[in-house]
Tab-separated table of C-alpha atoms in Angstrom:
chain	number	residue	atom	x	y	z
A	12	MET	CA	-33.083	-115.947	-25.437
A	13	PHE	CA	-36.211	-113.177	-24.802
A	14	ASP	CA	-39.081	-112.954	-22.465
A	15	HIS	CA	-42.178	-111.111	-24.125
A	16	TYR	CA	-44.213	-108.635	-22.842
A	17	ASP	CA	-46.642	-106.217	-23.546
A	18	ILE	CA	-44.912	-103.158	-21.906
A	19	ILE	CA	-41.735	-103.295	-19.989
A	20	ILE	CA	-40.929	-100.404	-17.435
A	21	ILE	CA	-37.738	-99.652	-16.493
A	22	GLY	CA	-37.669	-98.485	-12.817
A	23	SER	CA	-40.080	-98.600	-9.793
A	24	GLY	CA	-39.747	-95.316	-8.353
A	25	ALA	CA	-42.354	-92.347	-8.402
A	26	GLY	CA	-42.941	-92.638	-12.300
A	27	GLY	CA	-42.547	-96.124	-12.980
A	28	GLY	CA	-44.114	-97.504	-10.008
A	29	THR	CA	-47.116	-95.376	-10.266
A	30	LEU	CA	-47.413	-96.059	-14.015
A	31	ALA	CA	-47.453	-99.778	-13.285
A	32	PHE	CA	-49.997	-99.368	-10.872
A	33	GLY	CA	-51.949	-97.233	-13.514
A	34	LEU	CA	-51.441	-100.135	-16.304
A	35	ALA	CA	-52.073	-103.036	-14.036
A	36	HIS	CA	-55.838	-103.771	-13.916
A	37	ARG	CA	-56.082	-103.253	-17.723
A	38	GLY	CA	-54.864	-106.715	-18.561
A	39	LEU	CA	-51.670	-105.989	-20.005
A	40	ARG	CA	-48.616	-108.015	-19.174
A	41	ILE	CA	-46.416	-105.839	-17.544
A	42	LEU	CA	-42.494	-106.345	-16.700
A	43	LEU	CA	-41.256	-104.381	-14.143
A	44	LEU	CA	-37.393	-103.839	-14.144
A	45	GLU	CA	-35.852	-102.863	-10.808
A	46	ARG	CA	-31.681	-102.440	-10.723
A	47	GLY	CA	-32.161	-102.570	-6.897
A	48	HIS	CA	-33.738	-104.524	-4.463
A	49	SER	CA	-36.531	-103.945	-1.796
A	50	ILE	CA	-34.885	-102.574	1.182
A	51	PRO	CA	-34.482	-104.726	4.034
A	52	LYS	CA	-36.684	-104.001	7.451
A	53	GLU	CA	-34.024	-104.115	9.847
A	54	PRO	CA	-33.299	-101.910	12.407
A	55	GLU	CA	-30.947	-99.873	10.334
A	56	ASN	CA	-33.772	-98.278	8.750
A	57	TRP	CA	-34.295	-96.031	11.872
A	58	GLN	CA	-30.576	-95.342	12.506
A	59	ALA	CA	-29.277	-92.214	11.855
A	60	ARG	CA	-25.589	-92.888	11.377
A	61	SER	CA	-26.282	-95.492	9.650
A	62	LEU	CA	-27.962	-93.678	6.999
A	63	PHE	CA	-26.600	-90.321	6.859
A	64	GLN	CA	-23.079	-91.414	8.287
A	65	GLU	CA	-22.162	-94.316	6.831
A	66	GLY	CA	-24.743	-94.058	3.781
A	67	ARG	CA	-26.497	-97.186	3.817
A	68	TYR	CA	-28.873	-98.087	1.376
A	69	ARG	CA	-27.497	-95.476	-1.331
A	70	THR	CA	-26.745	-96.375	-4.607
A	71	ASP	CA	-23.134	-97.258	-5.430
A	72	GLN	CA	-22.879	-95.610	-8.439
A	73	GLN	CA	-20.155	-93.313	-9.331
A	74	TRP	CA	-21.055	-90.275	-11.427
A	75	ILE	CA	-17.996	-87.612	-12.723
A	76	ASP	CA	-18.840	-84.092	-12.020
A	77	GLN	CA	-17.363	-82.537	-15.073
A	78	ARG	CA	-16.357	-79.149	-13.757
A	79	GLN	CA	-14.545	-80.370	-10.870
A	80	ARG	CA	-13.273	-83.182	-12.937
A	81	GLN	CA	-13.872	-86.004	-10.175
A	82	PRO	CA	-16.213	-88.897	-9.145
A	83	PHE	CA	-18.458	-88.465	-6.723
A	84	ARG	CA	-21.190	-90.719	-5.389
A	85	PRO	CA	-25.031	-88.956	-5.629
A	86	SER	CA	-27.436	-89.507	-3.130
A	87	LEU	CA	-29.840	-91.362	-4.843
A	88	TYR	CA	-31.689	-94.622	-3.619
A	89	GLN	CA	-31.951	-97.349	-6.472
A	90	HIS	CA	-34.328	-100.148	-4.783
A	91	VAL	CA	-37.965	-101.001	-5.314
A	92	GLY	CA	-39.874	-98.051	-4.817
A	93	GLY	CA	-36.725	-95.844	-5.902
A	94	SER	CA	-36.079	-92.689	-3.995
A	95	THR	CA	-39.408	-92.465	-2.594
A	96	LYS	CA	-38.413	-95.201	-0.019
A	97	VAL	CA	-36.331	-92.379	1.946
A	98	TYR	CA	-38.058	-89.327	0.592
A	99	GLY	CA	-39.767	-86.445	3.084
A	100	ALA	CA	-42.933	-87.323	1.205
A	101	ALA	CA	-43.829	-83.657	1.164
A	102	LEU	CA	-46.746	-84.010	-1.674
A	103	LEU	CA	-47.598	-80.402	-3.325
A	104	ARG	CA	-49.143	-79.604	-6.742
A	105	MET	CA	-47.693	-77.420	-9.135
A	106	ARG	CA	-49.248	-73.857	-8.636
A	107	GLU	CA	-51.176	-72.613	-12.039
A	108	MET	CA	-48.576	-69.900	-12.334
A	109	ASP	CA	-45.835	-72.802	-12.957
A	110	PHE	CA	-47.346	-73.817	-16.320
A	111	GLY	CA	-46.713	-70.631	-17.688
A	112	THR	CA	-43.846	-68.543	-18.340
A	113	VAL	CA	-42.055	-66.919	-15.097
A	114	THR	CA	-39.378	-63.933	-15.930
A	115	TYR	CA	-36.666	-63.763	-13.043
A	116	PRO	CA	-34.017	-61.117	-13.146
A	117	GLU	CA	-31.871	-63.666	-14.398
A	118	GLY	CA	-33.796	-65.589	-16.721
A	119	ILE	CA	-36.961	-67.113	-18.004
A	120	SER	CA	-38.775	-70.277	-16.535
A	121	PRO	CA	-40.301	-71.864	-19.966
A	122	ALA	CA	-44.320	-72.383	-20.168
A	123	TRP	CA	-45.140	-75.817	-20.024
A	124	PRO	CA	-46.900	-77.408	-23.257
A	125	LEU	CA	-50.219	-78.403	-21.111
A	126	SER	CA	-52.147	-76.431	-18.591
A	127	TYR	CA	-52.836	-77.050	-14.966
A	128	GLY	CA	-56.287	-77.992	-15.612
A	129	ALA	CA	-55.080	-81.012	-18.059
A	130	LEU	CA	-53.177	-82.446	-14.931
A	131	GLU	CA	-55.766	-81.281	-12.210
A	132	PRO	CA	-57.907	-85.062	-12.475
A	133	TYR	CA	-54.450	-86.640	-12.043
A	134	TYR	CA	-53.195	-84.680	-9.093
A	135	ALA	CA	-56.448	-85.760	-7.496
A	136	GLN	CA	-55.972	-89.338	-8.226
A	137	ALA	CA	-52.397	-89.200	-7.547
A	138	GLU	CA	-53.158	-87.448	-4.029
A	139	ASP	CA	-55.806	-90.335	-3.024
A	140	LEU	CA	-53.044	-93.021	-4.112
A	141	TYR	CA	-50.367	-91.565	-2.235
A	142	TRP	CA	-52.576	-90.787	1.167
A	143	VAL	CA	-51.839	-86.962	0.914
A	144	HIS	CA	-53.078	-85.445	4.369
A	145	GLY	CA	-53.636	-81.648	3.836
A	146	ASP	CA	-55.888	-78.735	4.345
A	147	ARG	CA	-57.416	-76.751	1.362
A	148	GLY	CA	-57.557	-73.203	1.327
A	149	GLU	CA	-54.806	-72.782	3.885
A	150	ASP	CA	-52.066	-71.846	0.989
A	151	PRO	CA	-52.328	-68.503	-0.073
A	152	THR	CA	-51.100	-70.012	-3.704
A	153	GLU	CA	-53.156	-72.858	-3.686
A	154	PRO	CA	-54.548	-73.806	-7.127
A	155	PHE	CA	-57.857	-74.946	-7.687
A	156	ALA	CA	-58.790	-78.595	-6.868
A	157	HIS	CA	-62.303	-80.547	-7.205
A	158	GLY	CA	-62.320	-81.837	-3.870
A	159	PRO	CA	-60.734	-81.794	-0.619
A	160	PHE	CA	-57.441	-83.228	0.436
A	161	PRO	CA	-58.111	-87.182	0.780
A	162	PHE	CA	-57.129	-86.981	4.604
A	163	PRO	CA	-56.965	-84.164	6.800
A	164	ALA	CA	-53.372	-82.513	7.477
A	165	MET	CA	-51.034	-83.198	9.804
A	166	PRO	CA	-51.316	-81.714	13.169
A	167	HIS	CA	-48.666	-79.396	14.309
A	168	GLU	CA	-46.700	-79.687	17.744
A	169	PRO	CA	-46.758	-77.004	20.364
A	170	LYS	CA	-43.181	-76.132	18.966
A	171	VAL	CA	-44.367	-75.828	15.366
A	172	TRP	CA	-47.617	-74.127	16.207
A	173	ALA	CA	-46.069	-71.539	18.100
A	174	ILE	CA	-43.551	-70.685	15.282
A	175	ALA	CA	-46.390	-70.768	12.769
A	176	GLN	CA	-48.231	-68.048	15.287
A	177	GLN	CA	-45.000	-65.978	15.317
A	178	LEU	CA	-44.655	-66.078	11.635
A	179	SER	CA	-48.337	-65.013	11.278
A	180	ARG	CA	-47.809	-62.048	13.490
A	181	GLN	CA	-45.181	-60.858	10.816
A	182	GLY	CA	-47.852	-61.020	8.067
A	183	LEU	CA	-47.359	-64.268	6.569
A	184	GLN	CA	-49.471	-67.004	5.998
A	185	PRO	CA	-48.050	-70.796	6.876
A	186	PHE	CA	-49.756	-73.584	6.296
A	187	SER	CA	-49.676	-77.257	6.763
A	188	LEU	CA	-47.529	-79.340	4.339
A	189	PRO	CA	-49.262	-81.737	2.288
A	190	MET	CA	-47.716	-85.163	3.357
A	191	GLY	CA	-48.081	-88.819	2.229
A	192	ILE	CA	-48.384	-90.557	5.425
A	193	ASP	CA	-50.799	-93.299	6.761
A	194	ARG	CA	-52.386	-91.418	9.363
A	195	ARG	CA	-55.604	-92.741	7.862
A	196	GLU	CA	-58.271	-94.553	10.629
A	197	GLY	CA	-56.398	-97.239	11.617
A	198	GLY	CA	-53.451	-96.568	9.823
A	199	SER	CA	-49.693	-97.463	11.118
A	200	CYS	CA	-47.935	-94.151	11.084
A	201	ILE	CA	-46.881	-93.493	15.009
A	202	ARG	CA	-45.431	-90.042	14.420
A	203	CYS	CA	-41.895	-91.026	14.733
A	204	SER	CA	-38.517	-88.874	14.184
A	205	THR	CA	-37.861	-91.500	11.616
A	206	CYS	CA	-39.611	-90.179	8.609
A	207	ASP	CA	-37.658	-87.505	6.516
A	208	GLY	CA	-34.699	-89.329	5.030
A	209	TYR	CA	-35.578	-92.988	6.591
A	210	PRO	CA	-37.208	-96.055	5.162
A	211	CYS	CA	-40.165	-96.860	7.317
A	212	LEU	CA	-40.084	-100.153	9.045
A	213	LEU	CA	-44.065	-99.752	9.634
A	214	ASP	CA	-44.723	-99.433	5.572
A	215	ALA	CA	-46.712	-95.786	7.049
A	216	LYS	CA	-44.890	-93.504	4.399
A	217	ALA	CA	-46.547	-93.235	0.801
A	218	ASP	CA	-43.631	-94.624	-1.200
A	219	ALA	CA	-44.053	-96.139	-4.954
A	220	GLU	CA	-43.143	-99.820	-3.468
A	221	VAL	CA	-46.088	-99.396	-0.992
A	222	CYS	CA	-48.705	-97.529	-2.593
A	223	CYS	CA	-48.205	-98.793	-6.212
A	224	VAL	CA	-45.893	-101.700	-6.811
A	225	GLU	CA	-47.319	-104.122	-4.545
A	226	PRO	CA	-51.207	-103.387	-5.284
A	227	ALA	CA	-49.719	-103.469	-9.128
A	228	LEU	CA	-48.155	-106.967	-8.313
A	229	ALA	CA	-51.408	-108.466	-6.618
A	230	GLN	CA	-53.379	-108.132	-9.884
A	231	GLY	CA	-51.441	-111.228	-10.905
A	232	ASN	CA	-50.401	-109.805	-14.472
A	233	VAL	CA	-47.599	-107.396	-13.224
A	234	THR	CA	-43.989	-108.895	-12.953
A	235	LEU	CA	-41.072	-107.263	-10.698
A	236	LYS	CA	-37.705	-108.481	-11.605
A	237	THR	CA	-35.127	-107.195	-9.144
A	238	GLY	CA	-31.172	-106.685	-9.387
A	239	VAL	CA	-31.877	-106.271	-13.109
A	240	GLU	CA	-29.587	-103.562	-14.623
A	241	ALA	CA	-30.762	-101.849	-18.127
A	242	GLN	CA	-27.929	-101.915	-20.293
A	243	ARG	CA	-29.869	-100.570	-23.540
A	244	ILE	CA	-32.692	-100.526	-25.446
A	245	ILE	CA	-32.762	-102.632	-28.539
A	246	THR	CA	-34.612	-101.196	-31.628
A	247	GLU	CA	-35.544	-103.069	-34.461
A	248	GLU	CA	-33.866	-103.004	-38.200
A	249	SER	CA	-35.249	-99.897	-39.539
A	250	GLY	CA	-34.668	-97.473	-36.162
A	251	ARG	CA	-38.351	-96.290	-36.025
A	252	ARG	CA	-39.320	-98.709	-33.222
A	253	VAL	CA	-38.133	-100.134	-29.922
A	254	VAL	CA	-38.446	-103.875	-29.321
A	255	GLY	CA	-36.431	-105.113	-25.910
A	256	VAL	CA	-33.864	-104.339	-23.359
A	257	GLU	CA	-30.749	-105.735	-22.733
A	258	ALA	CA	-29.740	-105.782	-19.139
A	259	ILE	CA	-27.354	-107.452	-16.684
A	260	ALA	CA	-28.198	-109.811	-13.639
A	261	ALA	CA	-26.122	-111.414	-11.395
A	262	GLY	CA	-23.371	-110.862	-13.824
A	263	ARG	CA	-24.844	-112.084	-16.920
A	264	ALA	CA	-26.659	-110.577	-19.955
A	265	VAL	CA	-30.303	-111.046	-20.305
A	266	TYR	CA	-32.670	-110.007	-22.719
A	267	TYR	CA	-36.592	-108.853	-22.568
A	268	LYS	CA	-38.991	-108.156	-25.487
A	269	ALA	CA	-41.988	-105.874	-25.768
A	270	HIS	CA	-44.636	-104.086	-27.884
A	271	GLN	CA	-43.582	-100.720	-25.957
A	272	ILE	CA	-41.203	-100.033	-23.544
A	273	VAL	CA	-41.088	-97.160	-20.759
A	274	VAL	CA	-38.045	-95.653	-19.366
A	275	ALA	CA	-38.263	-94.359	-15.910
A	276	CYS	CA	-34.668	-94.593	-14.019
A	277	GLY	CA	-34.644	-90.705	-12.777
A	278	ALA	CA	-33.694	-87.893	-14.791
A	279	VAL	CA	-29.770	-88.454	-14.720
A	280	ASN	CA	-29.947	-92.373	-15.644
A	281	SER	CA	-32.831	-92.096	-18.403
A	282	ALA	CA	-30.886	-89.782	-20.230
A	283	ALA	CA	-28.081	-91.826	-19.636
A	284	LEU	CA	-29.529	-94.906	-20.856
A	285	LEU	CA	-31.015	-93.598	-24.122
A	286	LEU	CA	-27.394	-92.253	-25.126
A	287	ARG	CA	-25.784	-95.668	-24.161
A	288	SER	CA	-28.432	-97.322	-26.415
A	289	ALA	CA	-27.188	-95.278	-29.784
A	290	THR	CA	-27.203	-97.157	-32.983
A	291	ALA	CA	-26.413	-96.636	-36.602
A	292	GLN	CA	-30.040	-94.970	-37.142
A	293	HIS	CA	-29.740	-93.133	-33.849
A	294	PRO	CA	-25.931	-92.159	-33.775
A	295	ARG	CA	-26.301	-89.498	-30.886
A	296	GLY	CA	-28.730	-92.260	-28.697
A	297	LEU	CA	-32.323	-92.994	-28.970
A	298	GLY	CA	-34.978	-90.114	-29.059
A	299	ASN	CA	-32.010	-87.334	-29.627
A	300	SER	CA	-32.447	-86.122	-33.138
A	301	SER	CA	-32.742	-83.187	-31.688
A	302	GLY	CA	-29.902	-83.078	-29.457
A	303	LEU	CA	-31.181	-82.395	-26.566
A	304	VAL	CA	-31.204	-86.031	-24.379
A	305	GLY	CA	-29.397	-84.924	-21.415
A	306	ARG	CA	-29.650	-81.159	-21.829
A	307	TYR	CA	-31.379	-78.929	-19.339
A	308	LEU	CA	-30.427	-80.789	-16.041
A	309	MET	CA	-32.308	-79.106	-12.992
A	310	LYS	CA	-32.377	-79.963	-9.532
A	311	HIS	CA	-33.508	-76.865	-7.548
A	312	ASN	CA	-31.805	-74.308	-5.475
A	313	VAL	CA	-31.663	-75.491	-2.254
A	314	THR	CA	-30.404	-74.095	1.123
A	315	LYS	CA	-30.882	-75.577	4.722
A	316	LEU	CA	-31.667	-73.327	7.691
A	317	PHE	CA	-31.015	-74.417	10.892
A	318	ALA	CA	-32.914	-71.997	13.159
A	319	ILE	CA	-31.228	-71.664	16.884
A	320	GLY	CA	-33.208	-70.771	19.914
A	321	TRP	CA	-31.944	-70.592	23.665
A	322	GLU	CA	-34.792	-73.387	24.495
A	323	ASN	CA	-34.368	-77.017	23.473
A	324	ASN	CA	-36.650	-78.254	20.721
A	325	PRO	CA	-38.702	-81.245	21.636
A	326	THR	CA	-40.336	-81.982	18.546
A	327	VAL	CA	-40.577	-84.945	17.298
A	328	PHE	CA	-42.843	-85.159	13.900
A	329	GLN	CA	-41.524	-81.782	12.738
A	330	LYS	CA	-42.296	-81.572	9.100
A	331	THR	CA	-45.724	-80.344	9.014
A	332	LEU	CA	-45.592	-76.536	7.915
A	333	ALA	CA	-44.738	-74.688	4.767
A	334	ILE	CA	-44.801	-70.830	3.752
A	335	ASN	CA	-45.571	-70.116	0.455
A	336	ASP	CA	-46.066	-66.348	0.895
A	337	PHE	CA	-43.165	-66.009	-1.613
A	338	TYR	CA	-44.275	-67.814	-4.622
A	339	ARG	CA	-46.416	-65.331	-6.196
A	340	GLN	CA	-44.715	-63.186	-8.681
A	341	ASP	CA	-45.106	-59.804	-6.661
A	342	GLY	CA	-42.799	-57.065	-8.638
A	343	ASP	CA	-39.203	-57.963	-7.778
A	344	ALA	CA	-39.933	-60.047	-4.699
A	345	PRO	CA	-38.152	-63.314	-4.401
A	346	ILE	CA	-39.893	-66.735	-5.345
A	347	GLY	CA	-39.953	-69.602	-3.726
A	348	HIS	CA	-40.970	-72.589	-1.276
A	349	ILE	CA	-40.003	-72.938	2.302
A	350	HIS	CA	-41.224	-76.053	4.580
A	351	LEU	CA	-40.057	-77.604	7.947
A	352	MET	CA	-37.534	-80.743	7.382
A	353	GLY	CA	-37.993	-83.912	9.506
A	354	LYS	CA	-36.085	-82.992	12.893
A	355	HIS	CA	-32.481	-83.142	12.207
A	356	THR	CA	-30.245	-85.441	14.275
A	357	TRP	CA	-26.497	-84.391	14.947
A	358	GLU	CA	-25.479	-87.469	12.615
A	359	MET	CA	-28.147	-85.864	10.104
A	360	MET	CA	-26.141	-82.605	10.372
A	361	ARG	CA	-22.549	-83.631	10.370
A	362	SER	CA	-22.304	-83.574	6.855
A	363	ASP	CA	-23.610	-80.000	6.441
A	364	PHE	CA	-21.005	-78.626	8.647
A	365	PRO	CA	-17.227	-78.433	8.166
A	366	GLU	CA	-15.091	-81.261	9.796
A	367	TRP	CA	-13.525	-78.719	12.318
A	368	VAL	CA	-16.759	-78.325	14.074
A	369	PRO	CA	-16.675	-80.851	16.789
A	370	ASN	CA	-19.810	-83.612	17.188
A	371	ARG	CA	-20.346	-82.040	20.796
A	372	MET	CA	-21.177	-78.639	19.427
A	373	LEU	CA	-23.728	-80.302	16.612
A	374	GLN	CA	-25.392	-82.179	19.080
A	375	ALA	CA	-25.986	-78.994	21.337
A	376	ILE	CA	-27.046	-77.482	17.654
A	377	ALA	CA	-29.627	-80.213	17.141
A	378	ARG	CA	-31.169	-80.337	20.420
A	379	ARG	CA	-32.101	-76.405	19.868
A	380	SER	CA	-32.676	-76.007	16.113
A	381	VAL	CA	-35.712	-76.203	14.396
A	382	ASP	CA	-34.836	-77.080	10.599
A	383	TRP	CA	-36.251	-75.661	7.254
A	384	TRP	CA	-35.960	-76.354	3.516
A	385	VAL	CA	-35.524	-72.938	1.332
A	386	GLN	CA	-36.148	-74.400	-2.422
A	387	THR	CA	-36.029	-71.696	-5.148
A	388	GLU	CA	-36.320	-72.399	-9.008
A	389	ASP	CA	-33.094	-73.211	-11.263
A	390	LEU	CA	-33.673	-72.346	-14.921
A	391	PRO	CA	-33.292	-74.771	-17.646
A	392	ASP	CA	-29.819	-74.535	-19.008
A	393	PRO	CA	-28.825	-76.707	-22.497
A	394	GLU	CA	-25.461	-76.442	-20.913
A	395	ASN	CA	-26.180	-78.441	-17.762
A	396	ARG	CA	-26.300	-81.614	-19.377
A	397	VAL	CA	-25.903	-85.802	-18.635
A	398	THR	CA	-23.288	-86.935	-21.321
A	399	LEU	CA	-20.908	-90.181	-21.240
A	400	THR	CA	-17.519	-90.197	-20.833
A	401	PRO	CA	-15.389	-92.440	-23.855
A	402	ARG	CA	-15.713	-95.473	-20.935
A	403	GLY	CA	-19.047	-95.258	-20.848
A	404	GLU	CA	-19.307	-93.549	-17.288
A	405	ILE	CA	-21.829	-91.423	-16.432
A	406	ALA	CA	-20.787	-87.343	-16.431
A	407	VAL	CA	-23.087	-84.483	-15.115
A	408	THR	CA	-21.944	-80.916	-16.102
A	409	TYR	CA	-24.065	-78.446	-13.550
A	410	ARG	CA	-23.420	-74.553	-12.989
A	411	PRO	CA	-25.911	-73.281	-10.311
A	412	ASN	CA	-28.060	-70.404	-11.963
A	413	ASN	CA	-30.774	-68.361	-10.898
A	414	LEU	CA	-28.976	-67.834	-7.498
A	415	MET	CA	-29.582	-64.052	-6.775
A	416	ASN	CA	-33.549	-64.866	-6.368
A	417	HIS	CA	-32.473	-67.842	-4.076
A	418	HIS	CA	-30.001	-66.252	-2.038
A	419	ARG	CA	-32.696	-63.533	-1.440
A	420	LEU	CA	-35.427	-65.653	-0.114
A	421	THR	CA	-32.772	-67.138	2.111
A	422	GLN	CA	-31.924	-63.949	3.315
A	423	ARG	CA	-35.602	-63.072	3.671
A	424	MET	CA	-36.411	-66.151	5.719
A	425	ARG	CA	-33.260	-65.841	8.008
A	426	SER	CA	-34.629	-62.361	8.808
A	427	LEU	CA	-38.396	-63.511	9.581
A	428	LEU	CA	-37.050	-66.569	11.815
A	429	ARG	CA	-35.018	-63.913	14.013
A	430	GLY	CA	-38.175	-62.106	14.501
A	431	ALA	CA	-39.816	-65.416	15.529
A	432	GLY	CA	-37.224	-65.598	18.373
A	433	PHE	CA	-34.116	-67.332	17.061
A	434	PRO	CA	-31.071	-65.405	17.399
A	435	TRP	CA	-28.761	-67.522	15.278
A	436	VAL	CA	-29.603	-68.937	11.917
A	437	ILE	CA	-27.272	-71.184	10.202
A	438	ALA	CA	-27.335	-71.697	6.149
A	439	ARG	CA	-25.849	-74.600	4.464
A	440	PRO	CA	-26.322	-75.012	0.746
A	441	VAL	CA	-27.146	-78.037	-0.632
A	442	GLY	CA	-24.447	-79.280	-3.220
A	443	LEU	CA	-24.700	-81.028	-6.598
A	444	ALA	CA	-24.749	-85.040	-4.900
A	445	THR	CA	-28.152	-84.227	-3.616
A	446	LEU	CA	-30.334	-84.821	-6.650
A	447	ASN	CA	-33.573	-85.613	-4.815
A	448	HIS	CA	-35.019	-83.206	-7.240
A	449	GLN	CA	-33.349	-83.918	-10.385
A	450	ALA	CA	-35.377	-83.193	-13.745
A	451	GLY	CA	-35.502	-81.979	-17.370
A	452	THR	CA	-33.017	-84.365	-19.200
A	453	CYS	CA	-35.507	-85.180	-21.844
A	454	ARG	CA	-38.315	-82.366	-21.980
A	455	PHE	CA	-41.649	-82.747	-23.270
A	456	GLY	CA	-43.090	-80.343	-26.159
A	457	GLU	CA	-45.174	-79.993	-29.293
A	458	ASP	CA	-42.206	-79.306	-31.743
A	459	PRO	CA	-39.644	-82.620	-32.224
A	460	LYS	CA	-36.656	-79.680	-32.653
A	461	THR	CA	-37.033	-78.510	-29.350
A	462	SER	CA	-38.145	-81.225	-27.223
A	463	VAL	CA	-37.247	-84.988	-26.907
A	464	LEU	CA	-40.836	-86.384	-26.078
A	465	ASN	CA	-44.521	-85.663	-27.371
A	466	LEU	CA	-47.303	-84.308	-24.519
A	467	ASP	CA	-47.701	-88.159	-23.728
A	468	CYS	CA	-44.129	-88.443	-23.128
A	469	ARG	CA	-43.604	-90.475	-26.061
A	470	CYS	CA	-39.920	-90.365	-27.796
A	471	HIS	CA	-40.454	-88.281	-31.236
A	472	ASP	CA	-38.330	-90.244	-33.123
A	473	LEU	CA	-39.910	-93.492	-31.980
A	474	GLU	CA	-43.204	-95.222	-31.954
A	475	ASN	CA	-43.253	-97.048	-28.604
A	476	LEU	CA	-40.620	-95.673	-26.314
A	477	TYR	CA	-41.694	-93.307	-23.346
A	478	VAL	CA	-39.975	-91.928	-20.672
A	479	VAL	CA	-42.271	-91.310	-17.331
A	480	ASP	CA	-40.265	-89.795	-14.591
A	481	SER	CA	-39.047	-86.062	-14.395
A	482	SER	CA	-36.886	-86.132	-17.437
A	483	PHE	CA	-39.979	-84.829	-18.921
A	484	PHE	CA	-40.249	-81.237	-16.987
A	485	PRO	CA	-39.473	-78.395	-19.253
A	486	SER	CA	-39.005	-76.398	-15.774
A	487	ALA	CA	-38.203	-77.144	-12.404
A	488	THR	CA	-40.638	-74.693	-10.902
A	489	ALA	CA	-39.865	-73.797	-7.051
A	490	THR	CA	-42.490	-77.103	-5.642
A	491	ASN	CA	-41.084	-80.688	-5.252
A	492	PRO	CA	-41.561	-82.801	-8.179
A	493	THR	CA	-43.028	-86.127	-6.594
A	494	LEU	CA	-46.722	-85.680	-6.893
A	495	THR	CA	-45.896	-84.094	-10.144
A	496	ILE	CA	-44.175	-87.193	-11.444
A	497	ALA	CA	-47.109	-89.510	-10.031
A	498	ALA	CA	-49.697	-87.317	-11.616
A	499	ASN	CA	-48.287	-87.186	-14.905
A	500	ALA	CA	-47.462	-91.527	-14.708
A	501	LEU	CA	-51.077	-91.604	-14.295
A	502	ARG	CA	-52.111	-89.582	-17.243
A	503	VAL	CA	-49.460	-91.400	-19.391
A	504	ALA	CA	-51.032	-94.668	-18.427
A	505	GLU	CA	-54.486	-93.848	-19.742
A	506	ARG	CA	-52.467	-93.062	-23.255
A	507	LEU	CA	-50.184	-95.786	-23.310
A	508	ALA	CA	-53.310	-98.403	-22.834
A	509	CYS	CA	-55.082	-96.714	-25.701
A	510	HIS	CA	-52.176	-96.982	-28.417
A	511	PRO	CA	-51.567	-100.810	-28.873
A	512	VAL	CA	-48.127	-101.608	-30.988
A	513	SER	CA	-47.832	-104.481	-32.972
A	514	MET	CA	-44.465	-106.692	-31.978
A	515	PRO	CA	-41.757	-105.988	-34.617
A	516	ALA	CA	-38.942	-108.361	-35.325
A	517	ILE	CA	-35.713	-107.904	-33.716
A	518	ALA	CA	-33.010	-107.279	-36.034
C-alpha cells in the first residue's frame, strides 16, 4: 500500500527541516519522514551525567570503523530536528574565500561551483529563521551582507570580556560569536549553562524542530511521521526517476510514493541510503554513475583546549566569543576558526581524559577552565568514504589529513592563552565518533563525472531525486556548517517548487 505525496523529505534536521519550512507555504502535499521521535521534555534534558556519560538521546546506530576494524557508536542524534536539538547553535556564514580554491602545504581545498553572492540572500533568510544574534563589523573576515544580524549579539560575561581584552592586547580581533538563541524581546532564553550539547527544555535554542518543523506542520499540508526508518528508495522500471520510499515502522514494512524525493539524513546516512537503493539500472547505488557516492567524507579537524588558571571561572553562558584572525590566508600562517564552547562540567570532560584521571581532579579542572574549540579544514579525499559491508552495515573509512595546519593553529592558540594568563592549557583532539560536522559524500557540481548532484542538489542520474544536507559540500571550509546547510535548503526549496515532476508508474 502506498500513500501519495508531492514531495517526500527523509530527515528533519537542518537540511530536511529547513526544506520543509521553505516548501510548506507553496500548497504542496509534503511528507516528512524521521527515523526517531521528538525528544521528550524531561529533567534529563539538562543533566550532564545523563547526556555526556550515559549517552541519553544519542543514536543507537553502530557503524564500522574500517581502519580499526571495530564497531563504534557515532555521536549523532536522530530525533525530530536532528542533531540541531543538541548542537551549540553557532551559526556562521562561510567566508567569501571559502568559495574559491584554498591552498595548504598539504593539499588543496577545491572551489565551490557557485559563488558566495549566490548564497548570500539565503544566508540572510536563514539567519532570520534561526534567530541569529551577532554584530556586523566585529569579525575581521566577515563576508559582505545586505543587512545587520536579526538580533544583537549575546553579551559577554565578565570573565569572557576580560579574556577578550587580553587577546586584543596580543593583537587579535576577537568578536561576538553569531548564535541562534531566543534572546529576542520576550524570548525564552535564560542564559543557562545547559545549552551547548543539551536539548533545551524551554525551546530557547534555534533548532530545526522549533524553528522549521513545527511552523511547517502548522500550515496543514505537511505531514510528519516519526519512528520511520527509510530502507531504500524505489525507482520506476526505466531507472530514470524515483517513485517512492520503502521504510520500516513499528517493525513492519511501509511504502510511500511521491513526485519528488529529497534525502536529508546526514552525510553518512544519506550516502548509505543511496548505496542501499541499488537496482539493475543503478548497480552501484542511486546517483552513483560517477562512483562518488560516499566518497570525500569530511568532518573537520578539531581540538578542544581547556585553559586553566588559578582562579575559578564563574561564567554560566560562556559561548559568546570567537577568533577568526587566522582564517585569512596570509603567507604560511595557519588557517582556521576558534570559538568558546559552552562551560564544561567534569561530566562533559570525562570522555576527553584518560580513565586514570580521577573525577575529583576533573572537578578541579572544570571549576577553573575556560573551554575552547579549535577547528580547521580537513581536505576532501576520495579514500575517506562511506560504504556498506556485505551484511549491510555502514562502514566509515577516514584518515585525518591537513594536520600540519591544525597542529600549528592549536599551538598558536595555546601560546596566546598562556599570554592571556592561563598557565596550563590542555589539548584534547576530537575523534572519529564525533561527526557533528560530517559533509561531502554527495558533492555537487556541473560535471556528472566528478560530482553526484547538480547545482540544484538534484542527482545527475535521476530526474527527481535530491540530497539536501551537508552531503553536497565539495569542501568542508573551516566554519560550522549548519547555517550553510539551512541557507542551501531554502535555495533548493525555490527550485524544487518550480520543477514539478509527473507521477510515474511503479515497476
